[in-house]
Short mmCIF file of C-alpha atoms in Angstrom, two decimals:
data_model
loop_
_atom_site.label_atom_id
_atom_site.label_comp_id
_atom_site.label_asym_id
_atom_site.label_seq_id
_atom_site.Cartn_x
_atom_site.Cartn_y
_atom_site.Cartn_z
CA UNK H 1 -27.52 -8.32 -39.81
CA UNK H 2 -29.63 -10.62 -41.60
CA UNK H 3 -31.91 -11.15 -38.81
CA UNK H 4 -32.46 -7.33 -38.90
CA UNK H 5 -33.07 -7.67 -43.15
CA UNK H 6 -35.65 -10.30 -42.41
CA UNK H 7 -37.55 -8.58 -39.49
CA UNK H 8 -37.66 -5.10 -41.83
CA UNK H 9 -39.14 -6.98 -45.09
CA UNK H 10 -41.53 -8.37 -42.70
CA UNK H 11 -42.63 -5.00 -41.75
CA UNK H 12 -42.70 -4.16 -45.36
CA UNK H 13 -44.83 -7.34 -46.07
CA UNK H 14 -47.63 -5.90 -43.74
CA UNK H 15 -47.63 -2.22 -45.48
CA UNK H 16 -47.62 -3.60 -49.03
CA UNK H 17 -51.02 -6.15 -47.40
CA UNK H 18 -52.78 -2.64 -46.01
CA UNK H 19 -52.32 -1.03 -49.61
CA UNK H 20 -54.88 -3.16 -50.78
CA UNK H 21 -57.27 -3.11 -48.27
CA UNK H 22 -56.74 0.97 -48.35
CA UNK H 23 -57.94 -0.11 -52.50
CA UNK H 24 -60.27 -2.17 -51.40
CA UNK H 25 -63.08 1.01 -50.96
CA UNK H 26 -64.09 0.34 -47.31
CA UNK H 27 -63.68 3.22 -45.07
CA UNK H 28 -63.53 1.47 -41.78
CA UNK H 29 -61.30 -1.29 -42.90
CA UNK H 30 -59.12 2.24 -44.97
CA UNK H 31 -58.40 3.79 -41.55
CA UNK H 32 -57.66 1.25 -39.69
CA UNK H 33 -55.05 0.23 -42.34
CA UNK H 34 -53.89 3.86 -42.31
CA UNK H 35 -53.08 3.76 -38.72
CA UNK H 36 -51.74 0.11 -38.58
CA UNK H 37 -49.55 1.15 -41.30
CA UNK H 38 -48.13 4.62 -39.69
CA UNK H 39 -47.86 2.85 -36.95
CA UNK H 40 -45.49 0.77 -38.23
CA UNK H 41 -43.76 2.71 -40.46
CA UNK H 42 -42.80 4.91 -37.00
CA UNK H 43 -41.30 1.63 -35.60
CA UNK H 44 -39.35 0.75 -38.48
CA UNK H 45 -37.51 4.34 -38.71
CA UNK H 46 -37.10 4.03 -34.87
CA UNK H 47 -35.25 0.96 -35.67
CA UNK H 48 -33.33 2.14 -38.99
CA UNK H 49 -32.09 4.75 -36.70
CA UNK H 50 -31.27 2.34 -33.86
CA UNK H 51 -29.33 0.34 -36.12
CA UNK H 52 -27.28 2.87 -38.10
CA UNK H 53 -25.88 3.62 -34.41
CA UNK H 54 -24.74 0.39 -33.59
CA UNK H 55 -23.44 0.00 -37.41
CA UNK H 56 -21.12 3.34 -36.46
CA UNK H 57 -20.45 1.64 -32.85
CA UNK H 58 -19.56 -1.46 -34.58
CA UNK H 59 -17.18 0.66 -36.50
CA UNK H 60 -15.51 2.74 -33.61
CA UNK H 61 -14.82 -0.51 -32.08
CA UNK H 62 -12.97 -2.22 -34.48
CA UNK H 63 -10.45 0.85 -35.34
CA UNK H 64 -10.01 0.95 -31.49
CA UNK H 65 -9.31 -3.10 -31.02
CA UNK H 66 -6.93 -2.78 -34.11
CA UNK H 67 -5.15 1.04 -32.14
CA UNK H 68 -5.08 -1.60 -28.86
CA UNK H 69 -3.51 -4.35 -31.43
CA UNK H 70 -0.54 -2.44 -32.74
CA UNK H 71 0.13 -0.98 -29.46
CA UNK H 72 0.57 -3.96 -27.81
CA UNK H 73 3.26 -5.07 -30.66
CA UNK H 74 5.23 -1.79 -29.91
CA UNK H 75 5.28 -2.97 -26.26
CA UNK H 76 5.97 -6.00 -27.23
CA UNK H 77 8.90 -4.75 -29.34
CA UNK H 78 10.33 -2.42 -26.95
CA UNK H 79 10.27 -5.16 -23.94
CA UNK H 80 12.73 -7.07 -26.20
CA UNK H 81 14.97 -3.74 -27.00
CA UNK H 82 15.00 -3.23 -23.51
CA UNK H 83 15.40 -7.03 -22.49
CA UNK H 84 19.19 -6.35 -24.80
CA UNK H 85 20.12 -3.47 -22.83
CA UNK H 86 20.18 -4.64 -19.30
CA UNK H 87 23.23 -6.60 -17.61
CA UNK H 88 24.09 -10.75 -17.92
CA UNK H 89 23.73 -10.19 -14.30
CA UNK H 90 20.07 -9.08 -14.25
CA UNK H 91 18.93 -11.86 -16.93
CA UNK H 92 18.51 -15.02 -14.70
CA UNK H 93 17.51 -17.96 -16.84
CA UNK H 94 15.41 -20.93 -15.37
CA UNK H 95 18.24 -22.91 -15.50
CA UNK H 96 20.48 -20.41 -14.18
CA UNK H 97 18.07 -20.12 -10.78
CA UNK H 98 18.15 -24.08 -10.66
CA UNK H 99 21.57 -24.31 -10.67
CA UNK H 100 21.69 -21.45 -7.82
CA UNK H 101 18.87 -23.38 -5.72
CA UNK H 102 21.41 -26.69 -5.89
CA UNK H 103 24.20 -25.21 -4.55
CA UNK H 104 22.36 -23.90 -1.38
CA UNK H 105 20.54 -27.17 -0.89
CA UNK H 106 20.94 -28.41 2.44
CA UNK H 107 22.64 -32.21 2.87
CA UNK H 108 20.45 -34.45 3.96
CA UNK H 109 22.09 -35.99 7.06
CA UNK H 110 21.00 -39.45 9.26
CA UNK H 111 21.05 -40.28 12.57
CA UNK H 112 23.84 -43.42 13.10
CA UNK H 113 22.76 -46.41 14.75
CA UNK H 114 23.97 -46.92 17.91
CA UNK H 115 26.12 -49.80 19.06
CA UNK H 116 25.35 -52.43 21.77
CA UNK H 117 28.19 -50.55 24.25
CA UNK H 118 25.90 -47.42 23.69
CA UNK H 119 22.57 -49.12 24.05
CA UNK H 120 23.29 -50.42 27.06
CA UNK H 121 25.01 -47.83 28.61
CA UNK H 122 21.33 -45.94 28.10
CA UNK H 123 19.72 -45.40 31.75
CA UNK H 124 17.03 -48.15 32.85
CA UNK H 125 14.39 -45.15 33.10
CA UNK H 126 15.16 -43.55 29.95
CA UNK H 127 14.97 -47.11 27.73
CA UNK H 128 11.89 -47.91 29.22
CA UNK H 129 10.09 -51.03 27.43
CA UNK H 130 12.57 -50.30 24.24
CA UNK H 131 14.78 -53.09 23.52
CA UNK H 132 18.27 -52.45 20.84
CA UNK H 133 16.44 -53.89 17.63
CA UNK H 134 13.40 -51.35 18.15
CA UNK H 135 15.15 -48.46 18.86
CA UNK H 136 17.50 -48.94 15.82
CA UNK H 137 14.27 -49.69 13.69
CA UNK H 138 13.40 -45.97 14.90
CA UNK H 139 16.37 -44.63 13.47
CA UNK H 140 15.79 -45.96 10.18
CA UNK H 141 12.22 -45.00 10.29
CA UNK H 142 13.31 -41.20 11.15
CA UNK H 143 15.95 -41.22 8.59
CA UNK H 144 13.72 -42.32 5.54
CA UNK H 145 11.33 -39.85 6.87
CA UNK H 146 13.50 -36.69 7.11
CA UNK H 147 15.32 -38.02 3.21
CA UNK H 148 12.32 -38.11 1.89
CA UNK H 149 11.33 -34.53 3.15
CA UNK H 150 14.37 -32.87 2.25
CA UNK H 151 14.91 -34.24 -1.39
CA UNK H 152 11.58 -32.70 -1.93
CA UNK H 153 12.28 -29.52 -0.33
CA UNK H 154 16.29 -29.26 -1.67
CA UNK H 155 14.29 -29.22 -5.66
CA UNK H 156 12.67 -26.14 -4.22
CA UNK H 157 9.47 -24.15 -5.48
CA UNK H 158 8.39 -24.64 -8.70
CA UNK H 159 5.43 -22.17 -9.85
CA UNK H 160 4.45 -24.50 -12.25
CA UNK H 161 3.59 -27.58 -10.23
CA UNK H 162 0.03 -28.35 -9.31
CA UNK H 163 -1.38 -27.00 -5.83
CA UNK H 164 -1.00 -29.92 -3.45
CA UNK H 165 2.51 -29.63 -4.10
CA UNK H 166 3.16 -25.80 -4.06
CA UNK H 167 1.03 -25.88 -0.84
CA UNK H 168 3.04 -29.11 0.43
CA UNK H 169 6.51 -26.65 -0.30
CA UNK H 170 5.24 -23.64 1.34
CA UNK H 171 3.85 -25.37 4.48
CA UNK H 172 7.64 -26.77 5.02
CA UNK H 173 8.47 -23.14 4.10
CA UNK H 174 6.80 -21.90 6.94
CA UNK H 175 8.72 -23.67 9.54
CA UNK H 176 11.59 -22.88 9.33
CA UNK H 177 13.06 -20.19 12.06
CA UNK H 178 16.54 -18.38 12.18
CA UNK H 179 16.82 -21.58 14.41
CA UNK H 180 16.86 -23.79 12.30
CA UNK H 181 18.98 -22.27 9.45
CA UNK H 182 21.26 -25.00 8.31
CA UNK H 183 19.42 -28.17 9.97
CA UNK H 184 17.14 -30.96 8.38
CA UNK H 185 14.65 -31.27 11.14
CA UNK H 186 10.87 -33.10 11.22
CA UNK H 187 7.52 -32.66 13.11
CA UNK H 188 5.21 -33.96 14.84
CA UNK H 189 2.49 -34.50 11.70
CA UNK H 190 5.66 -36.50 9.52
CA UNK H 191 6.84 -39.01 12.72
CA UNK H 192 3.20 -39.68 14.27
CA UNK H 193 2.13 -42.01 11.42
CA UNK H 194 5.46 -44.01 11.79
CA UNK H 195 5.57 -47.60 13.78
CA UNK H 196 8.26 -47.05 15.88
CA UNK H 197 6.61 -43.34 17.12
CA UNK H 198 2.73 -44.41 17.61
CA UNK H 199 2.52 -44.68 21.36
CA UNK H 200 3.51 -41.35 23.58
CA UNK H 201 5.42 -43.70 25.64
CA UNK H 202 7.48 -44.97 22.68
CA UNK H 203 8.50 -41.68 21.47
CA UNK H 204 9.00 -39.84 24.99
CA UNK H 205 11.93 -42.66 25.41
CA UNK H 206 12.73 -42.39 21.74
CA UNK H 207 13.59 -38.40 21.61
CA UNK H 208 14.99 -38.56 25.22
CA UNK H 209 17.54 -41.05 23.84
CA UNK H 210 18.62 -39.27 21.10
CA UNK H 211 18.29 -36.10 23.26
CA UNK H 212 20.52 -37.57 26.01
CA UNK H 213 23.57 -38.74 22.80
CA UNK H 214 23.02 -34.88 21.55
CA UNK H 215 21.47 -36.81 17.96
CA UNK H 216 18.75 -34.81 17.97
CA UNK H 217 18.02 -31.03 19.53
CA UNK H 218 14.26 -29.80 19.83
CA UNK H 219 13.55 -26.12 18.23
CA UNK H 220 9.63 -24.96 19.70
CA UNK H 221 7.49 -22.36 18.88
CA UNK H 222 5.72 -20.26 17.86
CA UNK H 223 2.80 -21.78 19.63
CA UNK H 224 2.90 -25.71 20.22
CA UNK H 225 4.96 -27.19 17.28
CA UNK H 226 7.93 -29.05 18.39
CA UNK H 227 10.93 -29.50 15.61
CA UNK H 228 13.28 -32.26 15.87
CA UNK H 229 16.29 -31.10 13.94
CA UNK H 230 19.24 -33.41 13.83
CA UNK H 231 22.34 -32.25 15.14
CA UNK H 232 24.92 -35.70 15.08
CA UNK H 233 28.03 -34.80 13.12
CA UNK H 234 27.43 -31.00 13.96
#
């Protein structure tokens, strides 16, 4: 607004300066003022104009924002009337959906260690280079693995946690089959990294052993992934 003041006394300025050179008695330098100062006056009415419309604009806008205003209060209002009217059942708290996630969390089981008797009752083909200590160490390996995994998983999705770890939930999400309802199984991508499961050779005697006690059972598809779900105590 006062940008528009200034540039219109400015305009005025210049009018008010041709007035005396229209007094001033010379005929050439009396035109030209005449036409400078028509010329002018044309744009400042062009502009008057202009800005009486976007005063009336301005106007029209704010009784609309404030029309938008109160009727987002009535919703507002009436969401809370209506939140009073439905069922207890209907109204699920936070805390109410937590508590329901806990009791369907899934108990994180571990696959027992097995006994001298057991080891060496294992085939000669199926132990391979394994000895009892590393094969143990496996177990232990597997089990921190698949706790780890499933205390995550048993706190379940939380919308409000940042995206490596609602992308980290859904991925897990994704694997499971009607299969696999009810087991606490791992992959390939969470046992590769381990010491015990680096070399193909190591795990291919590994999952055979625990295949051939009925510790472990393997759940495939779709496609190439491979689930290793445990079964022991079943």
């Amino acid at each position: 607004m006062e940008e528009i003041t200034n540039h219109l006394e400015g305009r005025l300025d210049t009018i008010e300066e041709g007035f005396k050179w229209m007094s001033s008695g010379v005929l050439e330098d009396t035109l030209a003022c005449v036409d400078s100062t028509a010329f002018i006056a044309a744009k400042i009415e062009i502009k008057s104009e202009k800005f009486e419309r976007l005063k009336f604009r301005h106007e029209d806008l704010v009784k609309e924002s404030r029309t938008w205003s109160e009727k987002f209060h009535v919703l507002r209002n009436l969401q809370k009337e209506l939140i009073t009217l439905l069922p207890q059942a209907m109204i699920k708290s936070k805390d109410t959906l937590t508590s329901e996630n806990k009791n369907k969390n899934l108990t994180i089981p571990s696959l027992i260690q097995f006994k001298l008797p057991e080891f060496d009752s294992i085939p000669a083909y199926m132990k391979g280079r394994l000895n009892y200590n590393s094969l143990n160490q496996a177990l232990e390996e597997f089990n921190s693995v698949l706790k780890t995994k499933y205390t995550f998983f048993n706190q379940g999705f939380n919308p409000n946690a940042n995206f490596k770890t609602k992308t980290k939930y859904q991925e897990m999400k994704k694997l499971e089959t009607k299969e696999t309802k009810g087991l606490c199984f791992l992959v390939m991508d969470d046992i590769k990294a381990l010491p015990s499961f680096k070399t193909d050779s190591s795990r291919k005697s590994i999952f055979s052993i625990l295949r051939h006690f009925h510790k472990i059972k393997e759940i495939r598809g779709p496609g190439s992934i491979v689930r290793y779900a445990v079964i022991e105590g079943i």
